[in-house]
Amino acid sequence: QLAGVKDFLGDHTNRLAGFTKELNGLASRYQELAEAENFDLEALWAARPGEVAPLLTRMKAAWVEGNPYYERVEGIVAGTPSLAEYDVILDAGSSAAEDPESAVPFDLTLPDGTELEQPGNLFNLTEGALWGTLPEQLGHPGTPADLDGDGKAEFGEVLPDPGLFLAASETFDKYAKELDAAGKEWDPTPSDAFTAIVVMVPTMSEYFGQWKVSRFVAGEGASSESFNVVSRLSDIRDILTGLEVIYEGVEPAIGQLDQAKAAQTGRELTDLRAYIAQLYEQEQSGKRFTAEQADTLGTEAQERATAIAGQVSQTAAELGVEIEQ
């Protein structure tokens, strides 16, 4: 019963495309303002703070609002072989400098003609540009500016490189629209659904590792250029939410074999999401987890996720459904 999975995907990719369209429009306006000051960002800030600060505030707010539109369907996209390349492009792919094997399949052409070879995924690029965490090999990391007027430039208070941000936002919009169109053409199969659960549920260690080195755990000593604005715990919760939607679609088939087993696996998946949600709520309430705690919590989450994936994999075999790895 997978029609609900397709509807869930389509609703979120449509919202994602709306977000990237807005972000690209804001980036174009920022490019125009910078061009008017000959791309001298210090001069831009001196001349137009009343225009620039609200514009960047809206860019950042749009980015934060848009993030869950993808995260809630990441399990579907990344776990479905015919859609998985979009996960590499939008959210998971590295830069060629980091790892050529997992690098994104696109280059970025800046307005001045500069080519950035396989620069990394588009959520990371736009986050890094807006909050000033991009590595130097991707260009100017941003010009510090006291955007909130409190007398100091704190984390995220930067004027991003306008050309880089415009090129990234244009490419982001292009691929978001492609994913939305691909989702409309997608006809989900039992193999797609079971594969997504088996492949994507047991990824907790990777996600907790990313959380551990982000600002949410490491603070000012964070080594990560991404996941510093929206907590990875929020992302994990959203990813598991989408995987629950998939499980609801396959649970009736599992129930034909063993109703009790189907219900148990569903409860364990819901409990895992609730476990992550509780950690996120604690973090939002001011609790700062240590690196050691992140490791311990990640190990527990991984063990629970591995058990769930094992149960679903076994059931898929009993039903004769192929799992594509």
Short mmCIF file of C-alpha atoms in Angstrom, two decimals:
data_model
loop_
_atom_site.label_atom_id
_atom_site.label_comp_id
_atom_site.label_asym_id
_atom_site.label_seq_id
_atom_site.Cartn_x
_atom_site.Cartn_y
_atom_site.Cartn_z
CA GLN A 1 0.00 0.00 0.00
CA LEU A 2 2.52 2.55 -1.24
CA ALA A 3 0.36 5.34 -2.64
CA GLY A 4 0.77 7.18 0.67
CA VAL A 5 4.55 7.02 0.31
CA LYS A 6 4.42 8.66 -3.11
CA ASP A 7 2.01 11.33 -1.84
CA PHE A 8 4.26 12.05 1.15
CA LEU A 9 7.28 12.39 -1.13
CA GLY A 10 5.44 14.63 -3.59
CA ASP A 11 4.14 16.95 -0.90
CA HIS A 12 7.63 17.49 0.49
CA THR A 13 9.51 17.79 -2.80
CA ASN A 14 6.94 20.37 -3.93
CA ARG A 15 7.64 22.37 -0.77
CA LEU A 16 11.37 21.89 -1.25
CA ALA A 17 11.14 23.31 -4.77
CA GLY A 18 9.18 26.27 -3.41
CA PHE A 19 11.91 26.91 -0.85
CA THR A 20 14.75 26.73 -3.39
CA LYS A 21 12.88 29.07 -5.73
CA GLU A 22 12.56 31.63 -2.93
CA LEU A 23 16.20 31.20 -1.91
CA ASN A 24 17.35 31.71 -5.49
CA GLY A 25 15.29 34.89 -5.75
CA LEU A 26 16.83 36.24 -2.56
CA ALA A 27 20.31 35.32 -3.80
CA SER A 28 19.66 37.23 -7.05
CA ARG A 29 18.68 40.32 -5.08
CA TYR A 30 21.81 40.03 -2.95
CA GLN A 31 23.91 39.74 -6.11
CA GLU A 32 22.31 42.94 -7.44
CA LEU A 33 23.09 44.83 -4.24
CA ALA A 34 26.69 43.60 -4.26
CA GLU A 35 27.12 44.50 -7.92
CA ALA A 36 25.98 48.04 -7.17
CA GLU A 37 28.97 48.34 -4.81
CA ASN A 38 31.39 46.63 -7.26
CA PHE A 39 31.29 43.47 -5.09
CA ASP A 40 33.15 45.22 -2.28
CA LEU A 41 31.33 43.59 0.63
CA GLU A 42 32.68 45.97 3.25
CA ALA A 43 31.44 48.89 1.14
CA LEU A 44 28.12 47.08 0.65
CA TRP A 45 27.65 46.73 4.39
CA ALA A 46 28.66 50.35 5.02
CA ALA A 47 26.30 51.68 2.36
CA ARG A 48 23.25 49.45 2.68
CA PRO A 49 22.94 47.82 6.12
CA GLY A 50 19.20 48.49 6.20
CA GLU A 51 18.73 46.41 3.06
CA VAL A 52 21.39 43.75 3.55
CA ALA A 53 20.66 42.70 7.15
CA PRO A 54 16.92 41.94 6.59
CA LEU A 55 17.74 40.19 3.32
CA LEU A 56 20.28 37.87 4.95
CA THR A 57 17.93 37.27 7.88
CA ARG A 58 15.24 36.11 5.46
CA MET A 59 17.72 33.93 3.55
CA LYS A 60 18.69 32.16 6.76
CA ALA A 61 15.11 31.79 7.94
CA ALA A 62 14.13 30.32 4.56
CA TRP A 63 17.02 27.86 4.77
CA VAL A 64 16.02 26.69 8.24
CA GLU A 65 12.37 26.37 7.16
CA GLY A 66 13.36 24.47 4.01
CA ASN A 67 15.69 21.98 5.68
CA PRO A 68 13.01 19.56 6.99
CA TYR A 69 11.20 19.52 3.65
CA TYR A 70 14.05 17.36 2.43
CA GLU A 71 15.06 15.58 5.62
CA ARG A 72 11.59 14.06 6.05
CA VAL A 73 11.90 12.37 2.67
CA GLU A 74 15.63 11.67 2.70
CA GLY A 75 14.98 8.08 3.71
CA ILE A 76 12.79 7.63 0.65
CA VAL A 77 15.11 9.43 -1.77
CA ALA A 78 18.42 8.01 -0.54
CA GLY A 79 16.95 4.55 -0.04
CA THR A 80 15.40 4.28 -3.52
CA PRO A 81 17.98 3.35 -6.18
CA SER A 82 16.26 5.31 -8.95
CA LEU A 83 16.20 8.49 -6.83
CA ALA A 84 19.34 8.09 -4.74
CA GLU A 85 21.57 10.32 -6.88
CA TYR A 86 19.48 13.30 -5.80
CA ASP A 87 20.44 12.61 -2.19
CA VAL A 88 24.10 12.79 -3.19
CA ILE A 89 23.48 16.09 -4.98
CA LEU A 90 21.28 17.75 -2.39
CA ASP A 91 22.37 16.47 0.99
CA ALA A 92 24.95 13.70 1.19
CA GLY A 93 27.64 14.10 -1.45
CA SER A 94 31.11 15.28 -0.51
CA SER A 95 33.43 17.55 -2.44
CA ALA A 96 36.09 16.07 -4.71
CA ALA A 97 38.70 17.46 -2.32
CA GLU A 98 37.18 15.54 0.59
CA ASP A 99 36.47 12.22 -1.12
CA PRO A 100 36.37 11.71 -4.91
CA GLU A 101 34.49 8.43 -4.47
CA SER A 102 31.46 10.06 -2.80
CA ALA A 103 31.68 13.45 -4.50
CA VAL A 104 28.71 15.17 -6.09
CA PRO A 105 28.30 14.67 -9.86
CA PHE A 106 28.25 18.37 -10.76
CA ASP A 107 30.58 21.35 -10.99
CA LEU A 108 29.60 24.88 -10.02
CA THR A 109 30.13 27.79 -12.42
CA LEU A 110 30.24 31.18 -10.73
CA PRO A 111 28.99 34.35 -12.46
CA ASP A 112 32.58 35.44 -13.16
CA GLY A 113 33.28 32.15 -14.95
CA THR A 114 35.19 30.47 -12.12
CA GLU A 115 34.66 26.70 -12.07
CA LEU A 116 34.43 24.83 -8.77
CA GLU A 117 34.95 21.15 -9.44
CA GLN A 118 32.53 18.88 -7.55
CA PRO A 119 32.24 21.33 -4.63
CA GLY A 120 29.98 19.31 -2.33
CA ASN A 121 26.25 18.94 -1.77
CA LEU A 122 23.89 21.88 -2.04
CA PHE A 123 22.57 21.99 1.50
CA ASN A 124 26.15 22.14 2.79
CA LEU A 125 27.18 24.76 0.21
CA THR A 126 24.28 27.07 0.98
CA GLU A 127 24.57 26.59 4.74
CA GLY A 128 28.32 27.15 4.64
CA ALA A 129 27.97 30.28 2.51
CA LEU A 130 25.23 31.82 4.66
CA TRP A 131 26.88 31.09 8.00
CA GLY A 132 30.51 31.42 6.95
CA THR A 133 31.74 27.85 7.44
CA LEU A 134 32.85 26.98 3.91
CA PRO A 135 36.46 25.82 3.49
CA GLU A 136 38.83 28.21 1.76
CA GLN A 137 39.16 26.07 -1.37
CA LEU A 138 35.55 26.95 -2.19
CA GLY A 139 36.28 30.68 -2.27
CA HIS A 140 35.76 33.57 0.09
CA PRO A 141 34.38 32.32 3.44
CA GLY A 142 32.38 35.51 3.99
CA THR A 143 32.97 39.01 5.32
CA PRO A 144 32.22 39.50 9.04
CA ALA A 145 29.38 41.94 9.74
CA ASP A 146 27.46 42.80 12.89
CA LEU A 147 24.09 41.92 11.40
CA ASP A 148 22.09 42.19 14.63
CA GLY A 149 23.75 45.40 15.79
CA ASP A 150 24.89 44.17 19.18
CA GLY A 151 28.42 45.42 18.72
CA LYS A 152 30.12 42.16 17.75
CA ALA A 153 30.15 39.76 14.82
CA GLU A 154 29.27 36.32 16.19
CA PHE A 155 28.88 32.90 14.54
CA GLY A 156 26.95 33.22 11.30
CA GLU A 157 27.21 37.00 11.07
CA VAL A 158 28.87 37.19 7.68
CA LEU A 159 28.20 38.60 4.23
CA PRO A 160 28.42 35.55 1.95
CA ASP A 161 30.27 35.61 -1.36
CA PRO A 162 27.42 36.74 -3.65
CA GLY A 163 28.61 34.90 -6.75
CA LEU A 164 29.13 31.62 -4.94
CA PHE A 165 25.81 31.86 -3.18
CA LEU A 166 23.95 32.74 -6.38
CA ALA A 167 25.50 29.85 -8.30
CA ALA A 168 24.76 27.42 -5.46
CA SER A 169 21.17 28.59 -5.08
CA GLU A 170 20.53 28.37 -8.85
CA THR A 171 21.90 24.83 -8.92
CA PHE A 172 19.93 23.95 -5.78
CA ASP A 173 16.72 25.14 -7.43
CA LYS A 174 17.49 23.21 -10.61
CA TYR A 175 17.97 19.88 -8.86
CA ALA A 176 15.10 20.38 -6.42
CA LYS A 177 12.76 20.80 -9.39
CA GLU A 178 14.27 17.71 -11.04
CA LEU A 179 13.68 15.67 -7.90
CA ASP A 180 10.09 16.89 -7.70
CA ALA A 181 9.52 15.83 -11.31
CA ALA A 182 11.24 12.47 -10.79
CA GLY A 183 9.07 11.81 -7.74
CA LYS A 184 5.94 12.41 -9.79
CA GLU A 185 7.13 9.84 -12.33
CA TRP A 186 8.20 7.32 -9.67
CA ASP A 187 6.02 4.26 -9.21
CA PRO A 188 7.10 2.80 -5.87
CA THR A 189 7.58 -0.95 -5.73
CA PRO A 190 7.78 -3.31 -2.75
CA SER A 191 11.50 -3.59 -3.45
CA ASP A 192 11.86 0.19 -3.23
CA ALA A 193 10.03 0.32 0.09
CA PHE A 194 11.80 -2.58 1.78
CA THR A 195 15.16 -1.43 0.41
CA ALA A 196 14.70 2.07 1.82
CA ILE A 197 13.98 0.74 5.30
CA VAL A 198 16.81 -1.81 5.31
CA VAL A 199 19.37 0.64 3.90
CA MET A 200 18.39 3.85 5.67
CA VAL A 201 17.31 2.86 9.18
CA PRO A 202 20.74 1.54 10.26
CA THR A 203 22.59 4.80 9.55
CA MET A 204 22.51 6.08 13.12
CA SER A 205 26.26 5.84 13.75
CA GLU A 206 27.02 8.05 10.75
CA TYR A 207 24.47 10.67 11.78
CA PHE A 208 25.55 10.73 15.43
CA GLY A 209 29.15 11.05 14.27
CA GLN A 210 28.19 14.17 12.31
CA TRP A 211 26.34 15.53 15.32
CA LYS A 212 29.36 14.90 17.55
CA VAL A 213 31.66 17.17 15.50
CA SER A 214 29.08 19.92 14.94
CA ARG A 215 28.67 23.06 17.02
CA PHE A 216 25.76 21.46 18.87
CA VAL A 217 28.20 19.15 20.69
CA ALA A 218 31.70 20.49 20.00
CA GLY A 219 30.77 24.16 20.41
CA GLU A 220 33.36 26.68 19.24
CA GLY A 221 35.79 23.82 18.64
CA ALA A 222 33.58 22.24 15.98
CA SER A 223 35.46 20.82 13.03
CA SER A 224 32.40 20.43 10.82
CA GLU A 225 31.48 22.86 8.05
CA SER A 226 27.87 21.59 8.09
CA PHE A 227 25.08 20.59 10.49
CA ASN A 228 25.87 23.64 12.62
CA VAL A 229 22.57 25.46 12.12
CA VAL A 230 19.91 22.75 12.40
CA SER A 231 20.86 20.02 14.85
CA ARG A 232 21.55 16.64 13.33
CA LEU A 233 19.17 15.25 15.96
CA SER A 234 16.36 17.17 14.27
CA ASP A 235 17.43 15.70 10.93
CA ILE A 236 17.51 12.14 12.30
CA ARG A 237 14.05 12.54 13.78
CA ASP A 238 12.73 13.82 10.45
CA ILE A 239 14.41 11.03 8.48
CA LEU A 240 12.85 8.41 10.75
CA THR A 241 9.47 10.11 10.34
CA GLY A 242 9.64 9.47 6.60
CA LEU A 243 10.78 5.89 7.16
CA GLU A 244 7.74 5.34 9.38
CA VAL A 245 5.57 6.39 6.45
CA ILE A 246 7.26 3.75 4.32
CA TYR A 247 6.81 1.12 7.01
CA GLU A 248 3.10 1.90 7.21
CA GLY A 249 2.94 1.01 3.53
CA VAL A 250 4.60 -2.40 3.91
CA GLU A 251 3.21 -3.37 7.33
CA PRO A 252 0.06 -4.99 5.87
CA ALA A 253 2.21 -7.34 3.77
CA ILE A 254 4.36 -8.19 6.79
CA GLY A 255 1.20 -8.74 8.82
CA GLN A 256 0.04 -11.40 6.37
CA LEU A 257 3.00 -13.46 7.51
CA ASP A 258 3.00 -12.56 11.19
CA GLN A 259 0.72 -9.85 12.57
CA ALA A 260 2.47 -9.71 15.94
CA LYS A 261 5.88 -9.38 14.31
CA ALA A 262 4.63 -6.62 12.02
CA ALA A 263 3.25 -4.66 14.96
CA GLN A 264 6.41 -5.18 17.02
CA THR A 265 8.70 -3.89 14.27
CA GLY A 266 6.47 -0.87 13.79
CA ARG A 267 6.57 -0.10 17.51
CA GLU A 268 10.34 -0.42 17.59
CA LEU A 269 10.70 2.02 14.69
CA THR A 270 8.33 4.50 16.36
CA ASP A 271 10.19 4.09 19.65
CA LEU A 272 13.51 4.81 17.92
CA ARG A 273 12.12 8.03 16.47
CA ALA A 274 10.72 8.96 19.90
CA TYR A 275 14.13 8.28 21.46
CA ILE A 276 15.79 10.68 19.03
CA ALA A 277 13.01 13.24 19.47
CA GLN A 278 13.52 13.17 23.24
CA LEU A 279 17.23 13.82 22.86
CA TYR A 280 16.47 16.71 20.53
CA GLU A 281 13.97 18.19 22.98
CA GLN A 282 16.58 17.99 25.75
CA GLU A 283 19.09 19.75 23.51
CA GLN A 284 16.56 22.45 22.63
CA SER A 285 15.92 22.95 26.33
CA GLY A 286 19.58 23.78 26.89
CA LYS A 287 21.26 20.46 27.61
CA ARG A 288 24.72 20.24 26.06
CA PHE A 289 25.78 16.66 25.37
CA THR A 290 29.44 15.72 25.48
CA ALA A 291 31.34 13.90 22.77
CA GLU A 292 31.43 10.79 24.97
CA GLN A 293 27.68 10.94 25.45
CA ALA A 294 27.21 11.37 21.70
CA ASP A 295 29.18 8.17 21.15
CA THR A 296 27.17 6.25 23.75
CA LEU A 297 23.81 7.51 22.50
CA GLY A 298 24.80 6.80 18.92
CA THR A 299 25.79 3.24 19.77
CA GLU A 300 22.41 2.59 21.40
CA ALA A 301 20.55 4.10 18.46
CA GLN A 302 22.59 2.06 16.01
CA GLU A 303 21.92 -1.19 17.85
CA ARG A 304 18.19 -0.53 17.86
CA ALA A 305 18.23 0.48 14.19
CA THR A 306 20.24 -2.57 13.16
CA ALA A 307 17.73 -4.85 14.87
CA ILE A 308 14.82 -3.19 13.07
CA ALA A 309 16.55 -3.44 9.69
CA GLY A 310 17.35 -7.09 10.33
CA GLN A 311 13.71 -7.89 11.04
CA VAL A 312 12.55 -6.12 7.89
CA SER A 313 15.26 -7.75 5.79
CA GLN A 314 14.25 -11.20 7.03
CA THR A 315 10.61 -10.52 6.26
CA ALA A 316 11.48 -9.27 2.77
CA ALA A 317 13.25 -12.58 2.12
CA GLU A 318 10.20 -14.50 3.30
CA LEU A 319 8.00 -12.45 0.97
CA GLY A 320 10.40 -12.86 -1.94
CA VAL A 321 11.08 -9.12 -2.15
CA GLU A 322 14.53 -8.14 -3.40
CA ILE A 323 16.63 -5.77 -1.33
CA GLU A 324 18.86 -3.62 -3.57
CA GLN A 325 22.10 -2.68 -1.84
#
